[in-house]
Coordinates of C-alpha atoms in Angstrom, one line a residue:
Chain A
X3 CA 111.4 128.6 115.0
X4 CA 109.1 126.2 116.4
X5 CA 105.7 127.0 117.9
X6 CA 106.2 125.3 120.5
X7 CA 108.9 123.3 122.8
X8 CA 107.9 120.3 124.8
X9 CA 110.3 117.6 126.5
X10 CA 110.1 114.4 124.7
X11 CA 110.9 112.5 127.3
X12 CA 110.2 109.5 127.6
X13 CA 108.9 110.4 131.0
X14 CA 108.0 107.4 133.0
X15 CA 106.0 108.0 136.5
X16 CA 104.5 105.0 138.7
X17 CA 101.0 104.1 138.7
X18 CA 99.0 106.4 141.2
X19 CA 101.5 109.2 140.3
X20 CA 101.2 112.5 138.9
X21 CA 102.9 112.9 135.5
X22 CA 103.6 116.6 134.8
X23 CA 103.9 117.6 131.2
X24 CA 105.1 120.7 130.1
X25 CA 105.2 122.6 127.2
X26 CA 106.8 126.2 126.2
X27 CA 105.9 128.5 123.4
X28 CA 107.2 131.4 122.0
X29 CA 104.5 133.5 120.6
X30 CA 103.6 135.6 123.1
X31 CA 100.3 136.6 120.8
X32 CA 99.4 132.3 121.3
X33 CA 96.1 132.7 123.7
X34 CA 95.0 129.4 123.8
X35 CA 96.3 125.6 123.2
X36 CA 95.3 122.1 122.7
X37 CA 96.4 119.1 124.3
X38 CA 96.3 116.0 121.9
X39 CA 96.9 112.6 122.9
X40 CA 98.3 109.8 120.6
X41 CA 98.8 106.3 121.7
X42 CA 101.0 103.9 119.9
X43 CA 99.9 103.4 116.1
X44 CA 96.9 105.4 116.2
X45 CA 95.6 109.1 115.5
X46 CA 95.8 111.9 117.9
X47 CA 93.1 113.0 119.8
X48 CA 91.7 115.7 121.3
X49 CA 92.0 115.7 125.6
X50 CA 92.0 119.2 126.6
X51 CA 91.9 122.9 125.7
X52 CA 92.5 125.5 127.3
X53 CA 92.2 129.6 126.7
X54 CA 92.2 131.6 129.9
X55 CA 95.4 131.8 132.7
X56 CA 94.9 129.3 135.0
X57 CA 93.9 125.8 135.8
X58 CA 91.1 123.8 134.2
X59 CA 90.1 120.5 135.2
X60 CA 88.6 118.1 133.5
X61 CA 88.7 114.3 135.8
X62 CA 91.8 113.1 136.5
X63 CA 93.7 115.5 133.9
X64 CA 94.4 119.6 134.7
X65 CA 95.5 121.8 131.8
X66 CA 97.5 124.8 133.5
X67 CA 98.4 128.0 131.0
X68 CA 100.7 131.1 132.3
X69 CA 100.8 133.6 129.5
X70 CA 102.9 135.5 131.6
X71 CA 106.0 132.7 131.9
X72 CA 104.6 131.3 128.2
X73 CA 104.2 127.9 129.1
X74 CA 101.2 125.7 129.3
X75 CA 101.2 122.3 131.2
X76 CA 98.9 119.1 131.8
X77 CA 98.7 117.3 135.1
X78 CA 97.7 113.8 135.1
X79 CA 96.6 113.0 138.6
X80 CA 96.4 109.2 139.7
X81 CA 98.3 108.0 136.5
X82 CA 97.4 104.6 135.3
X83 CA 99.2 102.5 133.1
X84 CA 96.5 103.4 130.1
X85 CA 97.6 106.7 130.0
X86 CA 100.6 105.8 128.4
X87 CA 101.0 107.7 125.6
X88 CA 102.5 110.8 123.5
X89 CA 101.5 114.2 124.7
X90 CA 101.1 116.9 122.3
X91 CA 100.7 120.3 122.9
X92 CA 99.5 122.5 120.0
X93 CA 98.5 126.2 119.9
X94 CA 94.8 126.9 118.7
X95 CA 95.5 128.9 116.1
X96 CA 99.2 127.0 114.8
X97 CA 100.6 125.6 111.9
X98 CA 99.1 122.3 112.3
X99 CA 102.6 121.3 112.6
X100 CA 103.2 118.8 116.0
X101 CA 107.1 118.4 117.6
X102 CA 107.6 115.2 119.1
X103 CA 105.2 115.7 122.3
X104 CA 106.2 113.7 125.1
X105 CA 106.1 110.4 125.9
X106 CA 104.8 109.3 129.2
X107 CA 105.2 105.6 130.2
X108 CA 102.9 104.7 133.2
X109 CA 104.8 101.6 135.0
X110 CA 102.0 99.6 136.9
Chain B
X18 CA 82.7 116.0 118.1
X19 CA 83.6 115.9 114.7
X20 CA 84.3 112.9 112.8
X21 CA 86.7 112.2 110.2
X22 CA 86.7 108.8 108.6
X23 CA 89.7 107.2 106.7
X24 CA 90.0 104.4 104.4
X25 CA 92.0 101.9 103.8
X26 CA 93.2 101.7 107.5
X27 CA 95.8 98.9 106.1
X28 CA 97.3 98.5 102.8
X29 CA 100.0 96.5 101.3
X30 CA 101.0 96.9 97.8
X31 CA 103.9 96.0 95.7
X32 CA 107.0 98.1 94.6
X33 CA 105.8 100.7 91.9
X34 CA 102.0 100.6 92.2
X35 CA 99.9 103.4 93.7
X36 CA 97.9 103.6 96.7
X37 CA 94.5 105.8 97.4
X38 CA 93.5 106.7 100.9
X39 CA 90.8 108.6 101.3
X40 CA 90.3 111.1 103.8
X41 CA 86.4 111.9 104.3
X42 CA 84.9 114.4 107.0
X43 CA 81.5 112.7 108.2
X44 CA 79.2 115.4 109.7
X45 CA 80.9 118.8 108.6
X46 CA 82.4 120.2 105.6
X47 CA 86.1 121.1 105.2
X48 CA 87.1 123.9 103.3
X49 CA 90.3 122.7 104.6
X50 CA 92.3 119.2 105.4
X51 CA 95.7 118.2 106.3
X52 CA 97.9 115.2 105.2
X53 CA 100.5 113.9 107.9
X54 CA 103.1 111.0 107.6
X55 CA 104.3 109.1 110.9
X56 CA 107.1 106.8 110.9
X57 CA 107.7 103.9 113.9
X58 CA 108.4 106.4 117.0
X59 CA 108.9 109.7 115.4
X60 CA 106.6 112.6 115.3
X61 CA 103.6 113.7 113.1
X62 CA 105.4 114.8 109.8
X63 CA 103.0 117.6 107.8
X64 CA 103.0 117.1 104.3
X65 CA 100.6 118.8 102.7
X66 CA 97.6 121.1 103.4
X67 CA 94.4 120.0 101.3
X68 CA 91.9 122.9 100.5
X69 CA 88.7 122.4 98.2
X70 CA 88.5 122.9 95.0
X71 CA 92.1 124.6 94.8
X72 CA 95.6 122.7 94.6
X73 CA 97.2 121.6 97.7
X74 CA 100.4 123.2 99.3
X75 CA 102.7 121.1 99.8
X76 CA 105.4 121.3 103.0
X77 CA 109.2 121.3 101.7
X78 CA 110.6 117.8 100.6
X79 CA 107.5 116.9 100.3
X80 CA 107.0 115.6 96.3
X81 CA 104.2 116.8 94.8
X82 CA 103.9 114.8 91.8
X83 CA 104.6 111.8 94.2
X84 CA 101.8 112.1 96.6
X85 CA 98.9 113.3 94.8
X86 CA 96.0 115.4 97.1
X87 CA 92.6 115.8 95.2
X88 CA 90.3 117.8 97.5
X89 CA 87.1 117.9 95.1
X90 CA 84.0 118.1 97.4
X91 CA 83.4 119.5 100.9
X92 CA 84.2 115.8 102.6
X93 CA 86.6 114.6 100.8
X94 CA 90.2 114.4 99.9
X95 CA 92.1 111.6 98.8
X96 CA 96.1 111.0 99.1
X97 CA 97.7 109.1 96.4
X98 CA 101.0 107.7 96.6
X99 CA 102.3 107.1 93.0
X100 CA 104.8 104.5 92.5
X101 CA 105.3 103.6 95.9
X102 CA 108.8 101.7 96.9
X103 CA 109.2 100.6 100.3
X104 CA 110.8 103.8 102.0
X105 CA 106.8 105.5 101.6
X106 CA 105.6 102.9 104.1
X107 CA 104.3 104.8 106.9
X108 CA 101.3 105.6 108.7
X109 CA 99.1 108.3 107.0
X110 CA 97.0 110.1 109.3
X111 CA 94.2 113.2 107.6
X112 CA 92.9 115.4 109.7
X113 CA 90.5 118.6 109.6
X114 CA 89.7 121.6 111.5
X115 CA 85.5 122.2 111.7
X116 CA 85.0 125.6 110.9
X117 CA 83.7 128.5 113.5
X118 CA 81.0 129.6 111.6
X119 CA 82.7 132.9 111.2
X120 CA 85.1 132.0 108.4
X121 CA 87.5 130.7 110.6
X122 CA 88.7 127.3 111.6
X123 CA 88.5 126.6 115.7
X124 CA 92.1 125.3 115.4
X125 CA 90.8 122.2 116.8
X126 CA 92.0 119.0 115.2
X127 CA 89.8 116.0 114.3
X128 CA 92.0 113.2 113.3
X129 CA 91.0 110.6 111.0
X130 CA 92.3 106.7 112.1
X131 CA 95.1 106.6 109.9
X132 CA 96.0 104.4 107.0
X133 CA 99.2 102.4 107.5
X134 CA 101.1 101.6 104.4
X135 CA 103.5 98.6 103.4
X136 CA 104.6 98.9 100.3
X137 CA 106.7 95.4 99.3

């Protein structure tokens, strides 16, 4: 079973826009996850983390986890066209195993 | 943060040869490194989980004997892909967790740039 479930889109949003990603997991003992960006031919990296129920903000982008409902979700307020990219959403303390993330397509 | 430095970031080699990449954590020691593959628009493949001084473990269908993992020191761990035919060209991405300072890992991934193979 995987760690996580995440729609893989691709999910395409017009400039200005907010893209909403989402991302379920099953492990209800999961406290805390990582959102990873990857763009096109390079390495993933590191945008957000999150531990505690609730929002957290960080500029344009808001992490949102409900341990209650098991899901964790970024916000990517006023999209722009370099945010497109593959979202992945990983639990802090996983596998180290990824699913496909999503793929967000930011149409100027 | 963390940085993880890889090398080659491109390689082309010919039908049979093998290919090094070396995986190298810059300003933190890592008991403990992982080994993806990537092909064109597909998802982050695990294939092996590198820890010092100790053999790897390897994820299922993954060959062993095919891609060699040598984690000898703290910083480093190399991939090699023995007699490499066209189907192992791919993008080869290390990573490693930095460690807590309590014995455990954070979770959090630093991502080397990747090495992106052709093999002729």
């Amino acid at each position: 079973q995987k760690e996580v479930e995440q729609n893989s889109g691709p999910l395409s949003v017009p400039e200005g826009a907010i893209a909403s990603l989402n991302c379920t997991y099953s492990d209800r003992g999961s406290q805390s996850f990582f959102w990873y960006r990857q763009y096109s031919g390079k390495s993933p990296e590191l945008i957000m983390f999150i531990y505690s129920n609730g929002d957290k903000e960080d500029g344009r982008f808001t992490a949102q986890l409900n341990k209650a409902s098991q899901y964790v979700s970024l916000l990517i307020r006023d999209s722009q066209p370099s945010d497109s990219a593959t979202y992945l959403c990983a639990p802090q303390q996983g596998d180290m195993r990824f699913g496909a993330g999503t793929r967000l397509t930011v149409k100027p | 943060g963390a940085v993880v430095s890889q090398h080659p970031s491109w390689v082309i080699c010919k039908s049979g040869t093998s290919v090094k990449i070396e995986c190298r954590s810059l300003d933190f020691q890592a008991t403990t490194m992982f080994w993806y593959r990537q092909f064109p628009k597909q998802s982050l493949m695990l294939m092996a989980t590198s820890n010092e001084g100790s053999k790897a473990t390897y994820e299922q269908g993954v060959e062993k004997d095919k891609f060699l993992i040598n984690h000898a020191s703290l910083t480093l761990s190399t991939l090699t892909v023995t007699s490499a035919h066209p189907e192992d060209s791919s993008f080869y991405i290390c990573s490693a967790s930095v460690p807590s300072g309590r014995g455990r890992n954070t979770g959090e991934l630093f991502f080397g740039e990747g090495s992106r193979l052709t093999v002729l």
